[in-house]
Coordinates of C-alpha atoms in Angstrom, one line a residue:
M6 CA -30.1 -7.5 59.3
S7 CA -31.4 -7.1 62.8
L8 CA -34.8 -5.8 63.4
S9 CA -33.4 -2.6 65.3
L10 CA -31.4 -1.7 62.0
R11 CA -34.6 -2.2 60.0
R12 CA -36.4 0.1 62.4
L13 CA -33.8 2.7 61.8
W14 CA -33.5 2.4 57.7
F15 CA -37.2 2.3 57.1
P16 CA -37.9 6.1 58.2
A17 CA -34.6 7.5 56.4
I18 CA -35.7 5.7 53.2
W19 CA -39.3 6.8 53.5
A20 CA -38.1 10.4 54.2
I21 CA -36.0 10.4 50.9
A22 CA -38.9 9.1 48.8
C23 CA -41.3 11.6 50.0
A24 CA -38.7 14.2 49.5
A25 CA -38.4 13.0 45.6
V26 CA -42.0 12.9 45.3
L27 CA -42.3 16.3 46.5
L28 CA -39.7 17.6 44.3
L29 CA -41.3 15.9 41.4
C30 CA -44.6 17.3 42.3
V31 CA -43.8 21.0 42.5
P32 CA -45.0 22.8 39.5
G33 CA -42.1 24.6 37.8
A34 CA -39.6 22.9 40.0
R35 CA -38.2 20.2 37.4
A36 CA -34.2 20.0 38.5
Q37 CA -31.6 21.0 36.1
T38 CA -27.9 21.5 36.5
A39 CA -26.6 25.0 37.3
P40 CA -26.7 27.2 34.1
S41 CA -25.0 30.5 33.7
E42 CA -28.3 32.3 33.3
L43 CA -31.6 31.4 35.0
V44 CA -35.0 32.8 33.9
V45 CA -37.6 32.7 36.5
G46 CA -41.1 34.2 36.3
V47 CA -42.5 36.6 39.1
G48 CA -44.1 34.3 41.7
K49 CA -42.5 31.1 39.9
S50 CA -39.7 28.8 40.9
R51 CA -37.0 26.6 39.5
V52 CA -35.0 23.9 40.8
I53 CA -31.1 23.6 40.0
E54 CA -28.6 21.0 40.7
F55 CA -24.8 21.6 41.4
P56 CA -22.3 19.0 40.3
E57 CA -21.5 18.2 43.8
A58 CA -22.6 19.2 47.2
Y59 CA -22.5 22.6 48.6
V60 CA -21.9 24.5 51.8
D61 CA -22.8 28.2 51.2
L62 CA -25.5 30.0 49.1
M63 CA -25.5 33.6 48.5
I64 CA -28.0 35.8 46.6
A65 CA -27.0 39.3 45.6
D66 CA -30.5 40.8 45.8
P67 CA -33.1 39.1 48.0
K68 CA -35.9 41.6 46.5
V69 CA -35.6 39.9 43.3
A70 CA -35.1 36.3 44.0
D71 CA -35.0 33.9 46.9
V72 CA -33.3 30.4 47.7
L73 CA -34.2 27.6 49.4
P74 CA -32.1 24.5 49.8
L75 CA -33.7 21.0 49.4
T76 CA -30.6 18.6 49.1
P77 CA -26.8 19.1 49.6
R78 CA -26.9 19.4 45.8
S79 CA -30.1 21.0 45.0
V80 CA -31.6 24.5 45.8
Y81 CA -35.2 25.9 45.2
V82 CA -35.0 29.3 43.2
V83 CA -38.2 31.6 43.7
G84 CA -38.7 34.7 41.7
R85 CA -40.0 37.8 43.9
G86 CA -39.8 40.9 41.8
L87 CA -38.7 42.1 38.2
G88 CA -35.1 42.3 37.7
S89 CA -31.8 40.4 37.7
T90 CA -29.4 39.2 40.4
A91 CA -26.5 36.8 40.9
L92 CA -26.7 33.2 42.7
T93 CA -23.4 32.0 44.0
A94 CA -22.7 28.3 45.5
Y95 CA -19.6 27.8 47.5
G96 CA -18.5 24.2 48.1
P97 CA -16.0 23.2 51.2
G98 CA -13.2 25.5 52.1
K99 CA -14.8 28.4 50.4
R100 CA -14.3 26.8 47.1
L101 CA -16.4 28.5 44.2
L102 CA -18.9 25.6 42.5
A103 CA -21.0 28.2 40.3
V104 CA -22.4 31.6 39.6
A105 CA -25.6 32.0 37.9
N106 CA -27.2 34.9 36.4
V107 CA -31.0 35.0 37.7
I108 CA -33.5 37.0 35.7
V109 CA -36.8 37.4 37.1
S110 CA -39.1 38.4 34.1
P111 CA -42.9 38.3 33.5
D112 CA -44.4 34.7 33.1
L113 CA -43.0 33.7 29.7
E114 CA -44.3 30.3 29.7
S115 CA -47.9 31.5 30.2
L116 CA -47.6 34.1 27.6
K117 CA -45.9 31.3 25.4
A118 CA -48.9 29.1 25.9
R119 CA -51.7 31.9 25.4
L120 CA -49.7 32.9 22.1
H121 CA -50.2 29.6 21.0
D122 CA -53.8 29.2 22.0
L123 CA -54.9 32.4 20.3
L124 CA -52.5 32.7 17.3
P125 CA -51.9 28.8 16.4
E126 CA -51.1 29.8 12.9
E127 CA -48.2 32.1 13.9
G128 CA -45.7 29.7 15.1
G129 CA -42.8 31.9 14.2
I130 CA -43.1 34.2 17.3
A131 CA -40.3 33.8 19.8
V132 CA -40.6 35.3 23.5
H133 CA -37.5 36.5 25.4
A134 CA -36.8 38.1 28.6
A135 CA -34.6 41.3 28.5
N136 CA -34.2 42.9 32.1
Q137 CA -37.6 44.0 33.3
S138 CA -38.9 43.8 29.7
I139 CA -40.4 41.1 27.3
V140 CA -38.8 40.8 23.6
L141 CA -41.1 39.5 21.0
S142 CA -39.2 38.5 17.6
G143 CA -39.9 36.7 14.7
V144 CA -42.1 36.9 11.4
V145 CA -45.8 36.8 11.3
S146 CA -48.1 36.6 8.3
N147 CA -50.1 39.9 8.7
P148 CA -50.2 43.2 10.7
S149 CA -53.2 41.9 12.4
S150 CA -51.7 39.2 14.2
L151 CA -48.7 41.4 14.9
Q152 CA -51.1 43.8 16.9
K153 CA -52.7 41.0 18.6
A154 CA -49.5 39.4 19.8
L155 CA -48.4 42.7 21.1
A156 CA -51.5 43.5 22.9
L157 CA -51.4 40.3 24.5
A158 CA -47.9 40.8 25.8
E159 CA -48.9 44.1 27.0
T160 CA -51.2 42.4 29.5
Y161 CA -48.1 40.5 31.2
A162 CA -45.6 43.6 31.0
P163 CA -47.4 46.8 30.5
A164 CA -45.3 49.6 28.7
K165 CA -42.3 47.3 28.7
V166 CA -42.9 45.2 25.6
V167 CA -40.0 45.4 22.8
N168 CA -41.2 44.8 19.2
M169 CA -38.5 43.1 17.0
M170 CA -41.0 41.0 14.9
G171 CA -41.2 41.5 11.0
V172 CA -44.3 41.0 8.9
E173 CA -44.2 39.1 5.7
G174 CA -45.3 40.6 2.2
T175 CA -45.7 44.4 1.2
Q176 CA -46.5 46.7 4.2
Q177 CA -46.5 50.0 2.7
I178 CA -49.4 51.8 1.7
M179 CA -50.1 54.8 -0.6
L180 CA -53.2 56.8 0.0
A181 CA -54.6 58.7 -2.9
V182 CA -57.1 61.6 -2.0
R183 CA -58.8 64.0 -4.1
F184 CA -60.4 67.1 -2.6
V185 CA -62.9 68.5 -5.1
E186 CA -65.0 71.8 -4.1
M187 CA -67.5 73.6 -6.3
E188 CA -68.5 77.1 -5.3
R189 CA -71.3 79.0 -7.1
S190 CA -72.4 82.4 -6.3
T191 CA -75.1 84.5 -7.4
A192 CA -75.9 88.2 -6.8
K193 CA -78.7 90.7 -7.8
N194 CA -79.1 94.3 -7.1
L195 CA -81.5 97.3 -8.0
R196 CA -81.1 100.6 -7.0
A197 CA -82.6 103.8 -8.1
N198 CA -81.2 107.3 -7.4
V199 CA -83.2 110.6 -8.1
N200 CA -81.5 113.9 -8.4
R201 CA -83.2 117.3 -9.2
L202 CA -80.8 120.3 -10.0
P203 CA -81.9 123.8 -8.2
S204 CA -83.3 126.3 -10.9
N205 CA -85.0 129.6 -10.6
G206 CA -84.5 129.5 -6.9
D207 CA -86.3 126.2 -6.5
P208 CA -84.2 124.0 -3.9
S209 CA -82.3 120.8 -5.1
L210 CA -83.7 117.3 -4.4
A211 CA -81.5 114.2 -4.1
V212 CA -82.8 110.7 -3.4
F213 CA -79.8 108.2 -3.2
T214 CA -80.6 104.6 -2.7
G215 CA -77.3 103.3 -3.9
D216 CA -74.0 103.8 -2.3
T217 CA -72.2 103.7 -5.7
N218 CA -73.8 106.3 -7.4
V219 CA -73.0 109.8 -6.0
R220 CA -71.9 113.1 -7.4
N221 CA -68.3 114.2 -7.3
G222 CA -67.6 117.7 -8.5
G223 CA -70.5 117.7 -11.0
T224 CA -69.7 114.3 -12.2
L225 CA -71.9 111.5 -11.8
I226 CA -70.2 108.3 -10.7
Q227 CA -71.8 105.3 -12.4
S228 CA -71.4 101.7 -11.7
F229 CA -71.7 98.6 -13.7
G230 CA -75.1 98.2 -15.1
A231 CA -76.5 101.9 -14.5
L232 CA -78.9 103.7 -17.0
S233 CA -79.4 107.4 -16.3
A234 CA -81.8 109.7 -17.9
T235 CA -82.3 113.7 -17.7
F236 CA -85.5 115.3 -18.0
N237 CA -85.8 119.2 -18.6
N238 CA -81.9 119.5 -18.0
N239 CA -82.7 119.7 -14.2
L240 CA -84.0 116.3 -13.1
E241 CA -81.7 113.2 -13.5
L242 CA -83.1 109.5 -12.9
L243 CA -80.5 106.9 -12.4
L244 CA -81.3 103.3 -12.2
D245 CA -78.6 100.6 -11.4
A246 CA -79.2 97.1 -11.9
L247 CA -76.4 94.5 -11.4
E248 CA -76.5 90.6 -11.6
T249 CA -73.2 88.8 -10.8
K250 CA -72.6 85.0 -11.2
G251 CA -69.2 83.1 -10.4
L252 CA -68.2 79.5 -10.3
V253 CA -65.1 78.3 -8.6
R254 CA -63.5 74.8 -8.8
T255 CA -60.9 73.9 -6.3
L256 CA -58.9 70.6 -6.9
A257 CA -56.2 69.1 -4.7
E258 CA -54.4 65.4 -5.2
P259 CA -52.1 64.6 -2.2
N260 CA -50.6 61.0 -2.2
L261 CA -49.2 59.8 0.9
V262 CA -47.2 56.8 1.7
A263 CA -47.1 55.1 5.3
M264 CA -46.1 51.7 6.8
S265 CA -49.0 49.7 8.0
G266 CA -49.6 51.0 11.5
D267 CA -47.9 54.4 11.3
T268 CA -49.6 57.7 10.7
A269 CA -48.7 60.0 7.7
S270 CA -49.8 63.7 7.6
F271 CA -49.8 66.3 4.8
L272 CA -50.5 69.9 4.5
A273 CA -50.5 72.2 1.4
G274 CA -51.2 75.8 2.7
G275 CA -49.6 78.1 4.9
E276 CA -49.3 79.8 8.2
F277 CA -50.7 83.2 9.5
P278 CA -49.7 85.1 12.6
I279 CA -52.0 85.5 15.7
P280 CA -51.0 87.9 18.7
V281 CA -51.3 86.2 21.9
A282 CA -51.4 88.1 25.2
Q283 CA -48.9 87.0 27.6
Q284 CA -50.4 87.1 31.3
G285 CA -47.3 85.7 33.4
G286 CA -45.1 88.0 35.1
V287 CA -46.9 91.2 34.2
G288 CA -47.8 93.6 36.7
V289 CA -51.0 94.8 37.8
G290 CA -52.5 97.7 35.5
S291 CA -49.5 97.2 32.8
T292 CA -49.8 96.2 29.4
P293 CA -49.4 92.4 28.9
A294 CA -46.7 91.3 26.7
I295 CA -47.5 90.1 23.0
T296 CA -46.1 87.1 21.5
V297 CA -47.1 85.7 17.9
A298 CA -48.5 82.1 17.4
F299 CA -49.1 80.8 13.8
K300 CA -52.2 79.1 12.9
Q301 CA -52.4 76.6 9.9
F302 CA -54.6 76.6 7.1
G303 CA -54.9 75.0 3.9
V304 CA -55.5 71.2 2.7
A305 CA -54.1 69.0 5.4
L306 CA -54.5 65.2 5.6
A307 CA -53.8 62.4 8.2
F308 CA -54.4 59.0 8.0
T309 CA -53.4 55.7 9.5
P310 CA -53.6 52.5 7.6
T311 CA -53.5 48.9 8.9
L312 CA -53.2 46.0 6.8
L313 CA -55.4 43.1 7.8
K314 CA -55.8 39.7 6.7
D315 CA -56.6 38.9 3.0
G316 CA -55.4 42.2 1.7
L317 CA -58.1 44.1 3.6
I318 CA -57.0 47.6 4.7
N319 CA -58.2 49.4 7.6
V320 CA -57.8 53.3 7.0
V321 CA -58.3 56.0 9.8
V322 CA -58.7 59.3 7.5
N323 CA -58.8 62.8 8.9
P324 CA -59.1 65.4 6.0
E325 CA -59.6 68.7 6.5
V326 CA -59.6 72.0 4.0
S327 CA -59.3 75.4 5.5
S328 CA -59.0 78.9 4.1
I329 CA -58.6 82.6 5.4
D330 CA -62.3 84.1 6.0
P331 CA -62.0 88.1 6.2
T332 CA -65.8 88.1 6.7
V333 CA -65.1 86.8 10.4
S334 CA -62.2 88.9 11.2
I335 CA -61.7 90.5 14.8
D336 CA -60.1 93.9 15.1
L337 CA -57.9 94.4 18.2
A338 CA -56.9 98.1 18.2
A339 CA -54.5 98.3 15.0
I340 CA -54.4 94.6 14.6
R341 CA -57.1 92.8 12.7
V342 CA -57.2 89.0 13.0
P343 CA -58.8 86.8 10.5
G344 CA -60.9 84.1 11.0
I345 CA -60.7 80.6 9.2
K346 CA -63.3 78.6 7.3
V347 CA -62.9 74.8 7.9
R348 CA -64.2 71.6 6.5
R349 CA -63.1 68.7 8.4
A350 CA -63.9 65.0 8.6
H351 CA -63.0 61.7 10.3
T352 CA -63.7 58.4 9.4
T353 CA -62.5 54.9 9.5
V354 CA -63.4 52.5 6.9
E355 CA -62.0 49.0 5.4
L356 CA -61.5 48.3 1.9
R357 CA -59.0 46.4 -0.5
D358 CA -56.4 47.6 -2.6
G359 CA -57.5 49.9 -5.5
E360 CA -61.2 50.3 -3.8
S361 CA -62.4 53.8 -3.3
F362 CA -64.9 55.4 -0.7
M363 CA -66.4 59.0 -1.0
I364 CA -67.1 61.7 1.7
A365 CA -70.0 63.6 0.1
G366 CA -72.8 65.7 1.5
L367 CA -70.6 68.5 2.8
L368 CA -73.0 71.2 1.6
K369 CA -73.1 74.7 2.6
E370 CA -75.8 77.4 1.4
D371 CA -75.7 81.0 2.3
Y372 CA -78.5 83.2 1.3
Q373 CA -79.0 86.9 2.3
N374 CA -81.2 89.6 1.0
E375 CA -81.2 93.4 1.8
I376 CA -83.7 96.4 1.2
R377 CA -82.8 99.7 1.9
Q378 CA -85.5 102.5 1.6
F379 CA -86.8 105.8 2.6
P380 CA -89.3 105.2 5.3
F381 CA -93.1 105.0 4.3
V382 CA -92.3 106.3 0.7
G383 CA -90.3 103.0 -0.1
D384 CA -93.7 101.2 0.8
V385 CA -95.6 102.8 -2.0
P386 CA -96.5 100.4 -4.7
V387 CA -94.7 100.9 -8.0
L388 CA -93.7 104.4 -7.3
G389 CA -91.9 103.0 -4.3
A390 CA -89.3 101.2 -6.3
L391 CA -87.7 104.7 -7.2
F392 CA -87.0 105.2 -3.2
R393 CA -85.6 101.6 -2.2
S394 CA -82.6 99.8 -3.0
T395 CA -83.0 95.9 -3.3
G396 CA -80.6 92.9 -3.2
Y397 CA -79.7 89.6 -2.7
Q398 CA -76.9 87.1 -2.6
R399 CA -76.7 83.4 -2.7
N400 CA -73.7 81.2 -2.4
E401 CA -73.6 77.4 -2.5
T402 CA -70.5 75.2 -1.8
E403 CA -70.2 71.5 -1.9
L404 CA -67.1 69.5 -0.9
V405 CA -66.3 65.9 -1.9
I406 CA -63.4 63.8 -0.9
V407 CA -62.5 60.6 -2.6
V408 CA -59.8 58.3 -0.9
T409 CA -58.2 55.3 -2.6
P410 CA -55.5 53.1 -0.8
H411 CA -52.8 51.0 -2.6
L412 CA -50.4 48.6 -1.8
V413 CA -46.9 49.8 -3.0
T414 CA -43.6 48.6 -3.4
P415 CA -40.4 50.7 -4.3
S416 CA -39.4 51.0 -7.8
R417 CA -36.0 50.6 -9.5
Q418 CA -36.7 52.8 -12.5
D419 CA -35.9 56.2 -13.5
L420 CA -38.9 58.3 -12.2
A421 CA -40.1 61.6 -13.9
F422 CA -40.4 64.7 -11.7
P423 CA -41.4 68.4 -12.4
G424 CA -38.6 70.1 -14.5
G425 CA -36.5 67.0 -14.5
R426 CA -35.6 67.2 -18.3
F427 CA -36.2 71.1 -18.2
V428 CA -33.2 73.0 -20.1
P429 CA -33.1 76.8 -19.7
P430 CA -33.2 78.7 -23.3
S431 CA -30.2 80.8 -24.1
D432 CA -30.4 84.4 -24.7
F433 CA -30.9 84.0 -28.4
E434 CA -33.8 81.7 -27.9
L435 CA -35.2 83.6 -25.3
F436 CA -35.4 87.1 -26.7
L437 CA -35.4 86.5 -30.5
L438 CA -37.5 83.2 -30.8
G439 CA -39.5 83.4 -27.5
A440 CA -38.6 80.0 -26.4
T441 CA -39.0 79.3 -22.6
G442 CA -37.3 76.0 -22.5
K443 CA -36.0 73.2 -24.6
D444 CA -35.7 69.4 -24.7
G445 CA -35.1 68.5 -28.1
R446 CA -37.3 65.4 -28.2
K447 CA -40.9 64.0 -28.2
L448 CA -43.1 63.0 -24.8
T449 CA -42.8 59.2 -24.1
P450 CA -46.0 57.5 -23.4
E451 CA -45.2 57.5 -19.7
E452 CA -44.7 61.3 -19.7
R453 CA -47.8 61.7 -21.8
A454 CA -49.8 59.6 -18.9
L455 CA -48.5 62.4 -16.4
I456 CA -50.1 65.4 -18.5
S457 CA -53.5 66.0 -16.3
A458 CA -55.6 66.7 -19.4
D459 CA -55.9 66.4 -23.2
P460 CA -55.2 69.8 -24.8
K461 CA -57.8 68.9 -27.7
K462 CA -60.5 68.4 -25.0
A463 CA -59.7 70.7 -22.3
G464 CA -59.7 74.6 -22.0
V465 CA -56.0 74.9 -21.4
E466 CA -53.9 75.7 -24.6
G467 CA -51.0 73.4 -25.0
A468 CA -49.7 70.7 -22.7
H469 CA -50.0 71.0 -19.2
G470 CA -49.6 68.8 -16.2
H471 CA -46.6 67.8 -13.9
V472 CA -43.8 67.3 -16.8
L473 CA -42.4 70.7 -17.8
F474 CA -40.2 70.9 -21.0

């Protein structure tokens, strides 16, 4: 070979070698044969090769992806925006060589690397692209890893993550909640009424310090605990002393089942109507339209359980106990709107299956006293008690909430339910024998366990509980 030919070949060989080195050094630009579907990350690139030399390249949407020819048989594909488009290559004579569906998605390779670094024990997570979303599939060992994987994927495609992953083991959690409320009330009242009947032209005299003791047509209306005395047939003295004591116990035991990460709610109570004035579309000086809204009250519960590693359960609990309180009602013309007495709590705890925690210290104490007397005369020692009425009232309320989570699985056994085996009595049994129901067999141990208390120890006669016979 002559020197002139060598001078011509060396630059050509050098250019080809540099192009090959450049091709191998471009990140993500490893060459592959033309596929039917090509996934490219935003801002990333891929190099594909065709089986033979192409003449024309066409990209359907340049805003999604762009192409750059490298050699007569390879092309450089760059992802510009999320979406999908089509790449078409033609050979000599407009002969179709290949058609590839180009999908530009978030950086899946980087997401896979981060998942492997942060969750090395969860090797079953698969990452796929679907249109502009990220699809996570596979099985993880616990819900905590699932939430971490979803949170990491959200950083790559906010609000465009499709969760198709599963979790090993039991994921249904039952929350057993007990609401126990004790209310004690004490009241004492002492009233004195003096009444002197007219005689021999003397005027009558009446001193009433109690509202419950008045004369009606010559008949003295007395309340419970009143003591009266008559002197000389024209002087009556009435002492009214009353003491009341009361004790109320309220118990509610709702049980809810929810999947890990979901929220379950419960309400045992009711709704009462509230009038609401509508101002929209009402003229000046005219009466606004009245609509009715409903307010809930009763025993309510909402909780969100999350199963963590090693059987640990994270529980967000929102219990509430409310009742109608007429003492804080509002009168609007002929409409009375009652108030609501509410006891509400919000807490987050972590505990294991079968462990319990208690929300206590929800105490309420009301104390009030009242003295009604005649001015000046009621302040006289000893004798002043005849001219005044004294009373006080004290109410104490304590609410305790006990929460216990359980991991549960569905049962295939025949479950007992209220009235499941109840048989209505016949007319003969109802009217002549006084039977309210019949079953004709004894209780099983399982049914006996559903009875809430032992009749021999409790104050309710006969078997009682959730199973009726």
